[in-house]
PDB file of C-alpha atoms in Angstrom:
ATOM      1  CA  UNK A   1     132.499  86.496 108.933  1.00  0.00           C
ATOM      2  CA  UNK A   2     128.870  85.850 109.848  1.00  0.00           C
ATOM      3  CA  UNK A   3     129.991  83.428 112.492  1.00  0.00           C
ATOM      4  CA  UNK A   4     132.349  85.974 114.002  1.00  0.00           C
ATOM      5  CA  UNK A   5     129.637  88.512 114.255  1.00  0.00           C
ATOM      6  CA  UNK A   6     127.381  85.981 115.950  1.00  0.00           C
ATOM      7  CA  UNK A   7     130.103  85.265 118.455  1.00  0.00           C
ATOM      8  CA  UNK A   8     130.658  88.913 119.144  1.00  0.00           C
ATOM      9  CA  UNK A   9     126.958  89.370 119.661  1.00  0.00           C
ATOM     10  CA  UNK A  10     126.758  86.451 122.089  1.00  0.00           C
ATOM     11  CA  UNK A  11     129.698  87.790 124.020  1.00  0.00           C
ATOM     12  CA  UNK A  12     127.979  91.068 124.799  1.00  0.00           C
ATOM     13  CA  UNK A  13     127.646  91.554 128.509  1.00  0.00           C
ATOM     14  CA  UNK A  14     124.212  92.311 129.851  1.00  0.00           C
ATOM     15  CA  UNK A  15     125.286  95.887 130.443  1.00  0.00           C
ATOM     16  CA  UNK A  16     126.428  96.273 126.826  1.00  0.00           C
ATOM     17  CA  UNK A  17     123.257  94.697 125.515  1.00  0.00           C
ATOM     18  CA  UNK A  18     121.149  96.977 127.697  1.00  0.00           C
ATOM     19  CA  UNK A  19     123.066 100.025 126.519  1.00  0.00           C
ATOM     20  CA  UNK A  20     122.581  99.127 122.847  1.00  0.00           C
ATOM     21  CA  UNK A  21     118.930  98.328 123.405  1.00  0.00           C
ATOM     22  CA  UNK A  22     118.376 101.650 125.077  1.00  0.00           C
ATOM     23  CA  UNK A  23     120.285 103.608 122.450  1.00  0.00           C
ATOM     24  CA  UNK A  24     118.591 102.047 119.415  1.00  0.00           C
ATOM     25  CA  UNK A  25     115.068 101.373 120.634  1.00  0.00           C
ATOM     26  CA  UNK A  26     114.064 103.749 123.402  1.00  0.00           C
ATOM     27  CA  UNK A  27     114.108 106.914 121.229  1.00  0.00           C
ATOM     28  CA  UNK A  28     111.366 105.276 119.123  1.00  0.00           C
ATOM     29  CA  UNK A  29     108.896 105.039 121.990  1.00  0.00           C
ATOM     30  CA  UNK A  30     107.032 108.143 120.890  1.00  0.00           C
ATOM     31  CA  UNK A  31     106.196 106.745 117.448  1.00  0.00           C
ATOM     32  CA  UNK A  32     105.397 103.325 118.889  1.00  0.00           C
ATOM     33  CA  UNK A  33     103.056 104.698 121.516  1.00  0.00           C
ATOM     34  CA  UNK A  34     101.207 106.754 118.934  1.00  0.00           C
ATOM     35  CA  UNK A  35     100.928 103.760 116.605  1.00  0.00           C
ATOM     36  CA  UNK A  36      99.622 101.632 119.492  1.00  0.00           C
ATOM     37  CA  UNK A  37      97.131 104.301 120.441  1.00  0.00           C
ATOM     38  CA  UNK A  38      95.859 104.662 116.872  1.00  0.00           C
ATOM     39  CA  UNK A  39      95.414 100.878 116.659  1.00  0.00           C
ATOM     40  CA  UNK A  40      93.713 100.326 120.011  1.00  0.00           C
ATOM     41  CA  UNK A  41      92.112 103.764 120.455  1.00  0.00           C
ATOM     42  CA  UNK A  42      92.652 103.372 124.191  1.00  0.00           C
ATOM     43  CA  UNK A  43      95.452 104.809 126.324  1.00  0.00           C
ATOM     44  CA  UNK A  44      95.740 101.868 128.734  1.00  0.00           C
ATOM     45  CA  UNK A  45      95.713  99.347 125.920  1.00  0.00           C
ATOM     46  CA  UNK A  46      98.344 101.371 124.073  1.00  0.00           C
ATOM     47  CA  UNK A  47     100.475 101.329 127.224  1.00  0.00           C
ATOM     48  CA  UNK A  48     100.210  97.544 127.513  1.00  0.00           C
ATOM     49  CA  UNK A  49     100.926  97.020 123.848  1.00  0.00           C
ATOM     50  CA  UNK A  50     104.061  99.169 123.904  1.00  0.00           C
ATOM     51  CA  UNK A  51     105.334  97.402 127.043  1.00  0.00           C
ATOM     52  CA  UNK A  52     104.749  94.034 125.440  1.00  0.00           C
ATOM     53  CA  UNK A  53     106.556  95.188 122.283  1.00  0.00           C
ATOM     54  CA  UNK A  54     109.658  96.244 124.217  1.00  0.00           C
ATOM     55  CA  UNK A  55     109.710  93.019 126.215  1.00  0.00           C
ATOM     56  CA  UNK A  56     109.527  90.976 123.018  1.00  0.00           C
ATOM     57  CA  UNK A  57     112.152  93.170 121.340  1.00  0.00           C
ATOM     58  CA  UNK A  58     114.487  92.553 124.277  1.00  0.00           C
ATOM     59  CA  UNK A  59     113.847  88.824 124.185  1.00  0.00           C
ATOM     60  CA  UNK A  60     114.586  88.671 120.442  1.00  0.00           C
ATOM     61  CA  UNK A  61     117.353  91.267 120.487  1.00  0.00           C
ATOM     62  CA  UNK A  62     119.864  88.671 119.242  1.00  0.00           C
ATOM     63  CA  UNK A  63     117.950  88.334 115.996  1.00  0.00           C
ATOM     64  CA  UNK A  64     118.046  92.074 115.393  1.00  0.00           C
ATOM     65  CA  UNK A  65     120.911  93.280 113.251  1.00  0.00           C
ATOM     66  CA  UNK A  66     122.360  96.450 114.643  1.00  0.00           C
ATOM     67  CA  UNK A  67     122.154  99.489 112.424  1.00  0.00           C
ATOM     68  CA  UNK A  68     119.326  98.055 110.312  1.00  0.00           C
ATOM     69  CA  UNK A  69     115.831  99.501 110.375  1.00  0.00           C
ATOM     70  CA  UNK A  70     115.038  99.516 114.095  1.00  0.00           C
ATOM     71  CA  UNK A  71     111.809 101.419 113.639  1.00  0.00           C
ATOM     72  CA  UNK A  72     110.363  99.011 111.066  1.00  0.00           C
ATOM     73  CA  UNK A  73     111.455  96.054 113.227  1.00  0.00           C
ATOM     74  CA  UNK A  74     109.679  97.413 116.325  1.00  0.00           C
ATOM     75  CA  UNK A  75     106.581  98.386 114.361  1.00  0.00           C
ATOM     76  CA  UNK A  76     106.402  94.843 113.009  1.00  0.00           C
ATOM     77  CA  UNK A  77     106.611  93.366 116.508  1.00  0.00           C
ATOM     78  CA  UNK A  78     103.940  95.768 117.735  1.00  0.00           C
ATOM     79  CA  UNK A  79     101.633  95.024 114.813  1.00  0.00           C
ATOM     80  CA  UNK A  80     102.017  91.253 115.347  1.00  0.00           C
ATOM     81  CA  UNK A  81     101.371  91.600 119.083  1.00  0.00           C
ATOM     82  CA  UNK A  82      98.269  93.572 118.317  1.00  0.00           C
ATOM     83  CA  UNK A  83      96.946  90.964 115.896  1.00  0.00           C
ATOM     84  CA  UNK A  84      97.981  87.819 117.760  1.00  0.00           C
ATOM     85  CA  UNK A  85      97.377  88.688 121.371  1.00  0.00           C
ATOM     86  CA  UNK A  86      95.508  91.844 121.595  1.00  0.00           C
ATOM     87  CA  UNK A  87      92.759  91.673 119.046  1.00  0.00           C
ATOM     88  CA  UNK A  88      91.831  88.216 120.347  1.00  0.00           C
ATOM     89  CA  UNK A  89      91.606  89.399 123.943  1.00  0.00           C
ATOM     90  CA  UNK A  90      89.676  92.563 123.369  1.00  0.00           C
ATOM     91  CA  UNK A  91      86.409  91.642 121.755  1.00  0.00           C
ATOM     92  CA  UNK A  92      86.482  94.454 119.284  1.00  0.00           C
ATOM     93  CA  UNK A  93      82.881  94.842 118.170  1.00  0.00           C
ATOM     94  CA  UNK A  94      83.735  96.267 114.787  1.00  0.00           C
ATOM     95  CA  UNK A  95      86.167  93.479 113.996  1.00  0.00           C
ATOM     96  CA  UNK A  96      86.262  93.043 110.269  1.00  0.00           C
ATOM     97  CA  UNK A  97      87.561  90.171 108.235  1.00  0.00           C
ATOM     98  CA  UNK A  98      89.892  92.201 106.111  1.00  0.00           C
ATOM     99  CA  UNK A  99      90.299  89.614 103.381  1.00  0.00           C
ATOM    100  CA  UNK A 100      86.648  90.096 102.750  1.00  0.00           C
ATOM    101  CA  UNK A 101      86.869  93.857 102.983  1.00  0.00           C
ATOM    102  CA  UNK A 102      89.894  93.896 100.752  1.00  0.00           C
ATOM    103  CA  UNK A 103      88.386  91.786  98.017  1.00  0.00           C
ATOM    104  CA  UNK A 104      85.285  93.930  98.113  1.00  0.00           C
ATOM    105  CA  UNK A 105      87.186  97.163  97.834  1.00  0.00           C
ATOM    106  CA  UNK A 106      89.636  95.734  95.349  1.00  0.00           C
ATOM    107  CA  UNK A 107      86.876  95.109  92.882  1.00  0.00           C
ATOM    108  CA  UNK A 108      87.027  97.667  90.132  1.00  0.00           C
ATOM    109  CA  UNK A 109      83.444  98.771  90.425  1.00  0.00           C
ATOM    110  CA  UNK A 110      84.092 101.097  93.324  1.00  0.00           C
ATOM    111  CA  UNK A 111      83.255 104.463  91.935  1.00  0.00           C
ATOM    112  CA  UNK A 112      86.366 106.619  91.872  1.00  0.00           C
ATOM    113  CA  UNK A 113      84.361 109.774  91.416  1.00  0.00           C
ATOM    114  CA  UNK A 114      82.414 109.464  94.680  1.00  0.00           C
ATOM    115  CA  UNK A 115      84.838 111.643  96.523  1.00  0.00           C
ATOM    116  CA  UNK A 116      85.896 114.150  93.931  1.00  0.00           C
ATOM    117  CA  UNK A 117      83.504 116.751  95.271  1.00  0.00           C
ATOM    118  CA  UNK A 118      85.319 116.871  98.596  1.00  0.00           C
ATOM    119  CA  UNK A 119      86.766 120.348  98.606  1.00  0.00           C
ATOM    120  CA  UNK A 120      90.296 121.135  99.674  1.00  0.00           C
ATOM    121  CA  UNK A 121      89.066 124.246 101.484  1.00  0.00           C
ATOM    122  CA  UNK A 122      86.784 122.005 103.552  1.00  0.00           C
ATOM    123  CA  UNK A 123      89.731 119.840 104.520  1.00  0.00           C
ATOM    124  CA  UNK A 124      91.794 122.814 105.514  1.00  0.00           C
ATOM    125  CA  UNK A 125      89.086 124.101 107.812  1.00  0.00           C
ATOM    126  CA  UNK A 126      88.906 120.844 109.745  1.00  0.00           C
ATOM    127  CA  UNK A 127      90.570 120.533 113.109  1.00  0.00           C
ATOM    128  CA  UNK A 128      92.813 117.648 114.147  1.00  0.00           C
ATOM    129  CA  UNK A 129      90.136 115.864 116.165  1.00  0.00           C
ATOM    130  CA  UNK A 130      87.825 115.775 113.178  1.00  0.00           C
ATOM    131  CA  UNK A 131      90.490 114.316 110.917  1.00  0.00           C
ATOM    132  CA  UNK A 132      91.363 111.776 113.646  1.00  0.00           C
ATOM    133  CA  UNK A 133      87.685 110.812 113.998  1.00  0.00           C
ATOM    134  CA  UNK A 134      87.460 110.146 110.260  1.00  0.00           C
ATOM    135  CA  UNK A 135      90.637 108.044 110.367  1.00  0.00           C
ATOM    136  CA  UNK A 136      89.469 106.127 113.445  1.00  0.00           C
ATOM    137  CA  UNK A 137      86.227 105.251 111.685  1.00  0.00           C
ATOM    138  CA  UNK A 138      88.119 103.109 109.163  1.00  0.00           C
ATOM    139  CA  UNK A 139      88.503  99.350 109.675  1.00  0.00           C
ATOM    140  CA  UNK A 140      91.770  98.711 111.467  1.00  0.00           C
ATOM    141  CA  UNK A 141      93.679  97.427 108.435  1.00  0.00           C
ATOM    142  CA  UNK A 142      92.877 100.474 106.365  1.00  0.00           C
ATOM    143  CA  UNK A 143      93.625 102.740 109.330  1.00  0.00           C
ATOM    144  CA  UNK A 144      96.956 100.997 109.842  1.00  0.00           C
ATOM    145  CA  UNK A 145      98.222 101.499 106.316  1.00  0.00           C
ATOM    146  CA  UNK A 146      97.430 105.213 106.403  1.00  0.00           C
ATOM    147  CA  UNK A 147      99.162 105.608 109.755  1.00  0.00           C
ATOM    148  CA  UNK A 148     102.263 103.812 108.507  1.00  0.00           C
ATOM    149  CA  UNK A 149     102.435 105.720 105.239  1.00  0.00           C
ATOM    150  CA  UNK A 150     101.187 109.207 106.017  1.00  0.00           C
ATOM    151  CA  UNK A 151     101.893 109.658 109.715  1.00  0.00           C
ATOM    152  CA  UNK A 152     105.082 107.632 110.030  1.00  0.00           C
ATOM    153  CA  UNK A 153     106.456 108.002 106.508  1.00  0.00           C
ATOM    154  CA  UNK A 154     107.377 104.363 105.892  1.00  0.00           C
ATOM    155  CA  UNK A 155     108.182 103.340 102.300  1.00  0.00           C
ATOM    156  CA  UNK A 156     106.017 100.762 100.504  1.00  0.00           C
ATOM    157  CA  UNK A 157     108.795  98.212 100.932  1.00  0.00           C
ATOM    158  CA  UNK A 158     108.992  98.833 104.684  1.00  0.00           C
ATOM    159  CA  UNK A 159     105.210  98.591 104.981  1.00  0.00           C
ATOM    160  CA  UNK A 160     105.237  95.295 103.087  1.00  0.00           C
ATOM    161  CA  UNK A 161     107.682  93.928 105.671  1.00  0.00           C
ATOM    162  CA  UNK A 162     105.851  95.340 108.675  1.00  0.00           C
ATOM    163  CA  UNK A 163     102.509  93.990 107.490  1.00  0.00           C
ATOM    164  CA  UNK A 164     103.752  90.748 105.878  1.00  0.00           C
ATOM    165  CA  UNK A 165     101.992  91.478 102.618  1.00  0.00           C
ATOM    166  CA  UNK A 166     103.268  91.902  99.033  1.00  0.00           C
ATOM    167  CA  UNK A 167     103.989  95.428  97.775  1.00  0.00           C
ATOM    168  CA  UNK A 168     101.087  95.128  95.316  1.00  0.00           C
ATOM    169  CA  UNK A 169      98.748  94.626  98.259  1.00  0.00           C
ATOM    170  CA  UNK A 170     100.301  97.606 100.053  1.00  0.00           C
ATOM    171  CA  UNK A 171      99.478  99.710  97.006  1.00  0.00           C
ATOM    172  CA  UNK A 172      95.924  98.508  96.561  1.00  0.00           C
ATOM    173  CA  UNK A 173      95.141  98.655 100.277  1.00  0.00           C
ATOM    174  CA  UNK A 174      96.510 102.173 100.511  1.00  0.00           C
ATOM    175  CA  UNK A 175      94.484 103.239  97.491  1.00  0.00           C
ATOM    176  CA  UNK A 176      91.267 101.839  98.990  1.00  0.00           C
ATOM    177  CA  UNK A 177      92.066 103.206 102.429  1.00  0.00           C
ATOM    178  CA  UNK A 178      92.476 106.704 101.045  1.00  0.00           C
ATOM    179  CA  UNK A 179      89.235 106.520  99.088  1.00  0.00           C
ATOM    180  CA  UNK A 180      87.425 105.396 102.235  1.00  0.00           C
ATOM    181  CA  UNK A 181      89.068 108.133 104.268  1.00  0.00           C
ATOM    182  CA  UNK A 182      87.936 110.733 101.735  1.00  0.00           C
ATOM    183  CA  UNK A 183      84.377 109.422 102.038  1.00  0.00           C
ATOM    184  CA  UNK A 184      84.540 109.770 105.815  1.00  0.00           C
ATOM    185  CA  UNK A 185      86.035 113.242 105.546  1.00  0.00           C
ATOM    186  CA  UNK A 186      83.418 114.241 103.035  1.00  0.00           C
ATOM    187  CA  UNK A 187      80.593 112.972 105.249  1.00  0.00           C
ATOM    188  CA  UNK A 188      82.114 114.872 108.129  1.00  0.00           C
ATOM    189  CA  UNK A 189      82.553 118.051 106.102  1.00  0.00           C
ATOM    190  CA  UNK A 190      78.903 117.708 105.070  1.00  0.00           C
ATOM    191  CA  UNK A 191      77.558 117.463 108.621  1.00  0.00           C
ATOM    192  CA  UNK A 192      79.752 120.332 109.772  1.00  0.00           C
ATOM    193  CA  UNK A 193      78.645 122.526 106.896  1.00  0.00           C
ATOM    194  CA  UNK A 194      82.206 122.817 105.602  1.00  0.00           C
ATOM    195  CA  UNK A 195      81.472 121.427 102.194  1.00  0.00           C
ATOM    196  CA  UNK A 196      79.116 124.126 101.007  1.00  0.00           C
TER     197      UNK A 196
ATOM    198  CA  UNK B   1     104.572 100.017  79.767  1.00  0.00           C
ATOM    199  CA  UNK B   2     103.501 103.311  81.239  1.00  0.00           C
ATOM    200  CA  UNK B   3     106.148 105.174  79.266  1.00  0.00           C
ATOM    201  CA  UNK B   4     104.538 103.938  76.055  1.00  0.00           C
ATOM    202  CA  UNK B   5     101.573 106.060  76.900  1.00  0.00           C
ATOM    203  CA  UNK B   6     103.652 109.164  76.530  1.00  0.00           C
ATOM    204  CA  UNK B   7     103.366 108.897  72.788  1.00  0.00           C
ATOM    205  CA  UNK B   8      99.658 108.204  72.632  1.00  0.00           C
ATOM    206  CA  UNK B   9      97.849 111.323  73.621  1.00  0.00           C
ATOM    207  CA  UNK B  10      94.999 110.972  71.162  1.00  0.00           C
ATOM    208  CA  UNK B  11      91.479 111.205  72.491  1.00  0.00           C
ATOM    209  CA  UNK B  12      90.643 107.519  72.073  1.00  0.00           C
ATOM    210  CA  UNK B  13      93.314 106.569  74.567  1.00  0.00           C
ATOM    211  CA  UNK B  14      92.462 109.321  76.991  1.00  0.00           C
ATOM    212  CA  UNK B  15      90.151 107.302  79.227  1.00  0.00           C
ATOM    213  CA  UNK B  16      92.482 104.370  79.653  1.00  0.00           C
ATOM    214  CA  UNK B  17      95.300 106.784  80.306  1.00  0.00           C
ATOM    215  CA  UNK B  18      93.236 108.513  83.007  1.00  0.00           C
ATOM    216  CA  UNK B  19      92.451 105.147  84.598  1.00  0.00           C
ATOM    217  CA  UNK B  20      96.114 104.294  84.617  1.00  0.00           C
ATOM    218  CA  UNK B  21      96.901 107.680  86.091  1.00  0.00           C
ATOM    219  CA  UNK B  22      94.314 107.414  88.884  1.00  0.00           C
ATOM    220  CA  UNK B  23      95.588 103.968  89.856  1.00  0.00           C
ATOM    221  CA  UNK B  24      99.181 105.190  89.987  1.00  0.00           C
ATOM    222  CA  UNK B  25      98.827 108.701  91.413  1.00  0.00           C
ATOM    223  CA  UNK B  26      99.656 107.447  94.893  1.00  0.00           C
ATOM    224  CA  UNK B  27     103.112 106.511  93.680  1.00  0.00           C
ATOM    225  CA  UNK B  28     103.755 110.126  92.818  1.00  0.00           C
ATOM    226  CA  UNK B  29     102.274 111.425  96.064  1.00  0.00           C
ATOM    227  CA  UNK B  30     104.258 108.955  98.164  1.00  0.00           C
ATOM    228  CA  UNK B  31     107.518 109.444  96.275  1.00  0.00           C
ATOM    229  CA  UNK B  32     107.448 105.822  95.064  1.00  0.00           C
ATOM    230  CA  UNK B  33     107.191 106.350  91.298  1.00  0.00           C
ATOM    231  CA  UNK B  34     109.989 105.162  89.012  1.00  0.00           C
ATOM    232  CA  UNK B  35     111.393 107.813  86.699  1.00  0.00           C
ATOM    233  CA  UNK B  36     109.229 106.534  83.801  1.00  0.00           C
ATOM    234  CA  UNK B  37     106.112 106.555  85.946  1.00  0.00           C
ATOM    235  CA  UNK B  38     106.946 109.988  87.275  1.00  0.00           C
ATOM    236  CA  UNK B  39     107.403 111.343  83.768  1.00  0.00           C
ATOM    237  CA  UNK B  40     104.098 109.864  82.587  1.00  0.00           C
ATOM    238  CA  UNK B  41     102.130 111.019  85.632  1.00  0.00           C
ATOM    239  CA  UNK B  42     103.526 114.533  85.724  1.00  0.00           C
ATOM    240  CA  UNK B  43     102.906 115.048  82.038  1.00  0.00           C
ATOM    241  CA  UNK B  44      99.397 113.620  82.293  1.00  0.00           C
ATOM    242  CA  UNK B  45      98.271 115.746  85.235  1.00  0.00           C
ATOM    243  CA  UNK B  46      99.666 118.810  83.536  1.00  0.00           C
ATOM    244  CA  UNK B  47      97.345 118.224  80.594  1.00  0.00           C
ATOM    245  CA  UNK B  48      94.323 116.631  82.280  1.00  0.00           C
ATOM    246  CA  UNK B  49      92.306 118.783  84.677  1.00  0.00           C
ATOM    247  CA  UNK B  50      90.239 116.005  86.378  1.00  0.00           C
ATOM    248  CA  UNK B  51      93.380 113.957  87.067  1.00  0.00           C
ATOM    249  CA  UNK B  52      95.178 117.043  88.320  1.00  0.00           C
ATOM    250  CA  UNK B  53      92.296 117.708  90.718  1.00  0.00           C
ATOM    251  CA  UNK B  54      92.432 114.125  91.991  1.00  0.00           C
ATOM    252  CA  UNK B  55      96.147 114.460  92.506  1.00  0.00           C
ATOM    253  CA  UNK B  56      95.788 117.742  94.318  1.00  0.00           C
ATOM    254  CA  UNK B  57      93.017 116.444  96.582  1.00  0.00           C
ATOM    255  CA  UNK B  58      94.901 113.262  97.500  1.00  0.00           C
ATOM    256  CA  UNK B  59      98.067 115.223  98.135  1.00  0.00           C
ATOM    257  CA  UNK B  60      96.153 117.527 100.454  1.00  0.00           C
ATOM    258  CA  UNK B  61      94.497 114.627 102.286  1.00  0.00           C
ATOM    259  CA  UNK B  62      97.930 113.143 102.948  1.00  0.00           C
ATOM    260  CA  UNK B  63      99.291 116.467 104.174  1.00  0.00           C
ATOM    261  CA  UNK B  64      96.276 117.103 106.371  1.00  0.00           C
ATOM    262  CA  UNK B  65      96.498 113.668 107.994  1.00  0.00           C
ATOM    263  CA  UNK B  66     100.141 114.335 108.763  1.00  0.00           C
ATOM    264  CA  UNK B  67      99.835 117.917 109.943  1.00  0.00           C
ATOM    265  CA  UNK B  68      96.505 117.921 111.782  1.00  0.00           C
ATOM    266  CA  UNK B  69      96.382 114.676 113.738  1.00  0.00           C
ATOM    267  CA  UNK B  70      97.923 115.462 117.081  1.00  0.00           C
ATOM    268  CA  UNK B  71     100.618 113.323 118.596  1.00  0.00           C
ATOM    269  CA  UNK B  72      99.747 111.752 121.926  1.00  0.00           C
ATOM    270  CA  UNK B  73     102.396 112.430 124.539  1.00  0.00           C
ATOM    271  CA  UNK B  74     103.942 109.251 125.914  1.00  0.00           C
ATOM    272  CA  UNK B  75     102.745 108.726 129.523  1.00  0.00           C
ATOM    273  CA  UNK B  76     105.575 109.693 131.826  1.00  0.00           C
ATOM    274  CA  UNK B  77     105.532 106.366 133.693  1.00  0.00           C
ATOM    275  CA  UNK B  78     105.738 104.193 130.588  1.00  0.00           C
ATOM    276  CA  UNK B  79     109.509 104.292 130.075  1.00  0.00           C
ATOM    277  CA  UNK B  80     110.176 103.589 133.766  1.00  0.00           C
ATOM    278  CA  UNK B  81     107.640 100.737 133.713  1.00  0.00           C
ATOM    279  CA  UNK B  82     109.312  99.163 130.703  1.00  0.00           C
ATOM    280  CA  UNK B  83     112.722  99.355 132.364  1.00  0.00           C
ATOM    281  CA  UNK B  84     111.333  97.813 135.567  1.00  0.00           C
ATOM    282  CA  UNK B  85     109.746  94.985 133.622  1.00  0.00           C
ATOM    283  CA  UNK B  86     112.956  94.327 131.696  1.00  0.00           C
ATOM    284  CA  UNK B  87     114.904  94.137 134.946  1.00  0.00           C
ATOM    285  CA  UNK B  88     112.337  91.810 136.511  1.00  0.00           C
ATOM    286  CA  UNK B  89     112.115  89.502 133.509  1.00  0.00           C
ATOM    287  CA  UNK B  90     115.711  89.192 132.363  1.00  0.00           C
TER     288      UNK B  90
END
């Protein structure tokens, strides 16, 4: 059975392969571009990263199983390209060793109550750019998990696959990321006079 | 494990129950809680004001991230560039 499917796949003409590639992957370009932009925070870099992702996806198209989660597969390729090629090239000044960050924030002595005085009304008064600025101020790994979960709506299991981390780490990283985001939002609300 | 907490609502257990709730609230917000977890969390936030406020704040933060951050439009040349590159390379 498996073998048959392999054979069928190999027998696809270039035109058929191109048609399937276009049908399954091109409609996802909007999400991919936005993910790339939120990772790199630069339009040209986002462009390059998305191009690279599609080229890799085409090259590895034979290992993609049709009808499975195309979006998670492409996001995983994009995330790996970003880490392996991109982050090395661009000398990101705020590059953070996230193991270190994670173990720091995973310690239980982070005060949960720090952010409880952030008011919902303050949040609702904020404009998109202000929320984006707070998100962008997070270290890239914390930013990434919030983008995947809250902007793109991936499940914990999908995020675990995209990020190559266990589900427990998805949970703890998300928890820390949200606490950090609330601190940023609260600081922002404070300077803008929203939180009074 | 969490379901066991349903039957211990006495004051002495309150703090550990709140800790458990705070650690697991994201499951409820993200739709990832099992039915036992969901039952425990929903009952707890109904009875515990501070935990309810945490839940409500986190839920709002999630909604605000989703609704307020604007989508960047894909540059019009990007799709054409990708197709050109694919034709060149393969």
